[in-house]
Amino acid sequence: MRFVCFNVNGLRAVMSKDFEATFKALDADVFFIEETKLSEEPGLFSPFSPEGYEAYWTVSKLRKGYSGVAAFTRVKPLSVHYGLLDGKYDEEGRVITLEFPSFYFVGAYVPNAGDGLKRLDFRLQYERDLLEYFAFLQAKKPIVYGGDLNVAHNPIDIKNPKSNEHNPGYTIEERTAFSTLLEAGYVDTYRYLHPEEVKYSWWSYRFHARENNAGWRIDYFLVSEALRPNIQAAEIHNEFFGSDHCPISLDLSV
């Protein structure tokens, strides 16, 4: 089964940049997109309706054109849940969980710590709430967790680690929270298969960052430890454009 995550940085914008071709080429069973920036959940006339897929959307209820995620799946899920426990963070349109017979897929656009780290406490609370939510799910079946997790975990995951040590996405607090998640029984699938490879999934639009490959690896697929033997491939697809991120994929035998 193939999973793909892609922060599109505005669905309507990326639609004019060959997104449909990218979607088809990646041939995912579950394709999750982040930062749709839609003001309302699509109704009958969706901005993107791929044939053969069920579609699930959630948008920010607090600010129009902010955040928002969507999941497209070939296999109809047993259930769909928005947000974490009790729907928390769905007010910002950040998380969708799809339940399948043998696992949960959780797709997320994790809160950014913000300019001046003004949302760092909010971000760290998300991480604590996520652990609680995952414990609830994990008691039933294992988890596949993917999306823009907004953290470069280790120096290998960022072009300029020293100069970014106090910047959002590379603070010691965020990196420690990510380590805590892994220690709770989850596997960083890309780093598991590519322990020494330097590859990034996000580049600033400033300073020709993508041309110079001055990037960050902040998009991930994690899986429960029980699914480690099922990992077949995990890739970062730098060959696809259209956003300040590129897609990532996970092939899993489930």
Coordinates of C-alpha atoms in Angstrom, one line a residue:
M1 CA 0.0 0.0 0.0
R2 CA 1.4 3.4 -1.0
F3 CA 1.0 6.6 1.1
V4 CA 1.9 10.1 -0.1
C5 CA 2.0 13.4 1.8
F6 CA 2.4 16.7 0.2
N7 CA 2.2 20.2 1.7
V8 CA 0.8 22.0 -1.3
N9 CA 0.9 25.6 0.2
G10 CA -2.5 26.4 -1.3
L11 CA -4.5 23.9 -3.2
R12 CA -5.9 26.4 -5.8
A13 CA -2.3 27.7 -6.4
V14 CA -0.8 24.2 -6.9
M15 CA -3.6 23.2 -9.2
S16 CA -2.1 25.6 -11.8
K17 CA 1.3 23.9 -11.4
D18 CA 0.7 20.3 -12.7
F19 CA -0.6 19.0 -9.4
E20 CA -3.0 16.6 -11.1
A21 CA 0.0 15.1 -13.0
T22 CA 2.0 14.8 -9.8
F23 CA -1.0 13.1 -8.1
K24 CA -1.3 10.6 -10.9
A25 CA 2.4 9.9 -11.2
L26 CA 2.8 9.1 -7.5
D27 CA -0.1 6.6 -7.7
A28 CA -0.9 6.6 -4.0
D29 CA -3.5 4.5 -2.3
V30 CA -3.8 7.2 0.4
F31 CA -2.7 10.8 -0.7
F32 CA -2.7 13.4 2.1
I33 CA -2.3 17.1 1.5
E34 CA -1.6 19.8 3.9
E35 CA -2.1 23.6 3.9
T36 CA -4.9 23.6 1.5
K37 CA -5.7 27.2 2.5
L38 CA -9.4 26.7 1.6
S39 CA -12.0 29.0 3.3
E40 CA -14.7 26.4 3.3
E41 CA -14.9 22.6 3.2
P42 CA -15.5 21.6 -0.5
G43 CA -19.1 20.6 -1.2
L44 CA -20.4 19.4 -4.5
F45 CA -18.0 21.4 -6.6
S46 CA -14.6 20.5 -5.2
P47 CA -11.4 22.2 -6.4
F48 CA -9.9 18.7 -6.8
S49 CA -11.9 15.4 -7.2
P50 CA -9.6 12.6 -8.4
E51 CA -11.5 9.7 -9.9
G52 CA -11.5 6.5 -7.9
Y53 CA -10.8 8.2 -4.5
E54 CA -12.9 8.9 -1.5
A55 CA -12.1 12.5 -0.3
Y56 CA -12.2 13.9 3.3
W57 CA -11.5 17.5 4.1
T58 CA -11.2 19.8 7.1
V59 CA -10.5 23.5 7.2
S60 CA -9.7 26.2 9.8
K61 CA -12.8 27.4 11.5
L62 CA -10.9 30.3 13.0
R63 CA -9.3 32.0 10.0
K64 CA -10.3 31.8 6.4
G65 CA -7.6 30.6 4.0
Y66 CA -5.4 29.2 6.8
S67 CA -4.1 25.7 7.3
G68 CA -6.5 23.0 6.2
V69 CA -5.8 19.3 5.2
A70 CA -7.4 16.7 3.0
A71 CA -7.1 12.9 2.5
F72 CA -7.9 11.0 -0.7
T73 CA -8.1 7.2 -0.4
R74 CA -8.8 4.4 -2.8
V75 CA -10.0 2.2 0.0
K76 CA -13.0 3.5 1.9
P77 CA -12.1 3.7 5.6
L78 CA -14.0 2.1 8.4
S79 CA -14.2 5.5 10.1
V80 CA -13.0 9.0 9.9
H81 CA -12.0 11.3 12.7
Y82 CA -11.0 15.0 12.7
G83 CA -8.6 16.5 15.1
L84 CA -7.0 14.6 18.1
L85 CA -9.0 13.4 21.2
D86 CA -12.3 15.2 21.4
G87 CA -11.6 16.9 18.0
K88 CA -8.9 19.1 19.5
Y89 CA -7.0 21.1 16.8
D90 CA -9.8 20.6 14.3
E91 CA -10.6 24.3 14.9
E92 CA -7.4 24.9 12.9
G93 CA -8.1 22.1 10.4
R94 CA -4.9 20.2 11.2
V95 CA -5.5 16.4 11.5
I96 CA -7.5 13.7 9.8
T97 CA -7.5 10.0 11.0
L98 CA -8.7 7.2 8.7
E99 CA -9.3 3.8 10.2
F100 CA -8.6 0.8 8.1
P101 CA -9.0 -2.9 9.2
S102 CA -5.4 -3.4 10.4
F103 CA -4.1 0.1 11.1
Y104 CA -4.9 3.8 11.5
F105 CA -3.6 6.5 9.2
V106 CA -3.2 9.8 10.9
G107 CA -2.3 12.8 8.6
A108 CA -1.3 16.1 10.1
Y109 CA -0.2 19.6 9.5
V110 CA 1.6 20.2 12.8
P111 CA 1.4 23.8 14.2
N112 CA 4.5 26.0 13.5
A113 CA 6.2 27.6 16.5
G114 CA 5.8 30.9 14.8
D115 CA 7.8 34.1 14.4
G116 CA 9.7 34.8 17.6
L117 CA 8.5 31.4 18.9
K118 CA 5.3 33.0 19.9
R119 CA 3.4 29.7 19.4
L120 CA 6.0 27.4 20.8
D121 CA 4.0 26.5 23.9
F122 CA 0.9 25.8 21.7
R123 CA 3.1 23.6 19.5
L124 CA 4.5 21.7 22.5
Q125 CA 1.0 21.2 23.9
Y126 CA 0.1 19.6 20.5
E127 CA 2.9 17.2 20.9
R128 CA 1.7 16.1 24.4
D129 CA -1.8 15.8 23.1
L130 CA -0.6 13.7 20.2
L131 CA 1.1 11.2 22.5
E132 CA -2.2 10.9 24.4
Y133 CA -4.2 10.4 21.2
F134 CA -1.7 7.9 19.9
A135 CA -1.9 5.8 23.1
F136 CA -5.6 5.7 22.7
L137 CA -5.4 4.5 19.1
Q138 CA -2.4 2.2 19.7
A139 CA -4.4 0.2 22.2
K140 CA -6.5 -0.9 19.2
K141 CA -4.2 -1.2 16.2
P142 CA -0.9 0.3 14.9
I143 CA -0.5 3.7 13.4
V144 CA 0.8 5.3 10.2
Y145 CA 1.5 9.0 10.9
G146 CA 2.4 11.3 8.0
G147 CA 2.5 15.0 7.0
D148 CA 4.3 18.2 7.6
L149 CA 5.5 17.7 11.1
N150 CA 7.4 21.1 11.1
V151 CA 10.6 19.9 12.7
A152 CA 14.1 19.0 11.5
H153 CA 15.0 16.3 13.9
N154 CA 18.8 16.2 13.7
P155 CA 21.6 18.2 12.0
I156 CA 21.5 15.8 9.0
D157 CA 18.0 17.0 8.4
I158 CA 18.8 20.7 7.9
K159 CA 21.3 22.5 5.7
N160 CA 22.5 25.1 8.2
P161 CA 21.9 23.6 11.7
K162 CA 24.1 26.0 13.7
S163 CA 22.5 29.2 12.4
N164 CA 19.0 27.8 12.9
E165 CA 19.3 26.5 16.5
H166 CA 16.8 29.0 17.9
N167 CA 14.5 29.2 14.9
P168 CA 11.0 27.6 14.6
G169 CA 11.3 24.0 13.6
Y170 CA 14.8 23.5 14.9
T171 CA 14.6 24.5 18.6
I172 CA 15.8 22.0 21.2
E173 CA 12.2 21.8 22.6
E174 CA 10.7 20.8 19.3
R175 CA 13.5 18.3 18.5
T176 CA 13.2 16.8 22.0
A177 CA 9.4 16.4 21.5
F178 CA 10.1 14.5 18.3
S179 CA 12.6 12.3 20.0
T180 CA 10.0 11.6 22.8
L181 CA 7.5 10.5 20.1
L182 CA 10.0 8.1 18.6
E183 CA 10.9 6.7 22.0
A184 CA 7.2 6.0 22.6
G185 CA 7.4 3.3 19.9
Y186 CA 7.4 4.9 16.5
V187 CA 9.8 4.6 13.5
D188 CA 11.0 7.5 11.3
T189 CA 10.7 5.4 8.1
Y190 CA 12.9 7.5 5.8
R191 CA 15.8 7.6 8.3
Y192 CA 15.3 3.9 9.0
L193 CA 15.9 3.1 5.3
H194 CA 18.3 5.9 4.6
P195 CA 20.4 6.4 7.8
E196 CA 23.1 8.6 6.2
E197 CA 21.3 10.2 3.2
V198 CA 21.0 14.0 3.1
K199 CA 17.8 15.0 1.4
Y200 CA 15.3 17.8 2.2
S201 CA 11.5 18.2 1.7
W202 CA 11.1 22.0 2.3
W203 CA 13.0 25.1 1.0
S204 CA 12.3 28.7 1.7
Y205 CA 11.1 30.8 -1.2
R206 CA 13.9 33.3 -0.3
F207 CA 17.5 33.4 -1.3
H208 CA 17.2 30.8 -4.1
A209 CA 17.1 28.1 -1.4
R210 CA 15.8 25.3 -3.6
E211 CA 18.3 26.0 -6.3
N212 CA 21.0 25.9 -3.7
N213 CA 19.4 22.9 -1.9
A214 CA 19.5 24.9 1.3
G215 CA 16.6 22.9 2.8
W216 CA 15.0 21.2 5.7
R217 CA 13.6 17.7 6.1
I218 CA 10.3 18.5 8.0
D219 CA 7.9 16.1 6.2
Y220 CA 7.8 12.6 7.6
F221 CA 6.1 9.2 7.7
L222 CA 6.3 7.5 11.1
V223 CA 4.9 4.0 11.8
S224 CA 4.3 2.1 15.0
E225 CA 7.1 -0.3 15.9
A226 CA 4.9 -3.2 15.1
L227 CA 4.9 -2.1 11.4
R228 CA 8.7 -1.8 11.1
P229 CA 8.9 -5.2 9.3
N230 CA 6.3 -4.0 6.8
I231 CA 8.3 -1.0 5.6
Q232 CA 9.2 -1.5 1.9
A233 CA 10.3 1.9 0.7
A234 CA 10.3 5.5 2.0
E235 CA 11.2 8.3 -0.4
I236 CA 11.5 12.1 -0.7
H237 CA 10.5 13.2 -4.2
N238 CA 12.6 16.2 -5.0
E239 CA 11.7 15.7 -8.7
F240 CA 8.2 17.2 -8.1
F241 CA 7.6 21.0 -7.9
G242 CA 4.7 23.3 -7.4
S243 CA 5.1 24.1 -3.7
D244 CA 7.9 25.1 -1.3
H245 CA 7.6 21.5 -0.1
C246 CA 8.0 18.3 -2.2
P247 CA 6.0 15.1 -1.8
I248 CA 7.1 12.2 0.3
S249 CA 6.0 8.6 0.0
L250 CA 5.9 5.4 2.0
D251 CA 5.3 1.9 0.7
L252 CA 4.0 -0.5 3.3
S253 CA 2.9 -4.1 3.1
V254 CA -0.4 -4.1 5.0

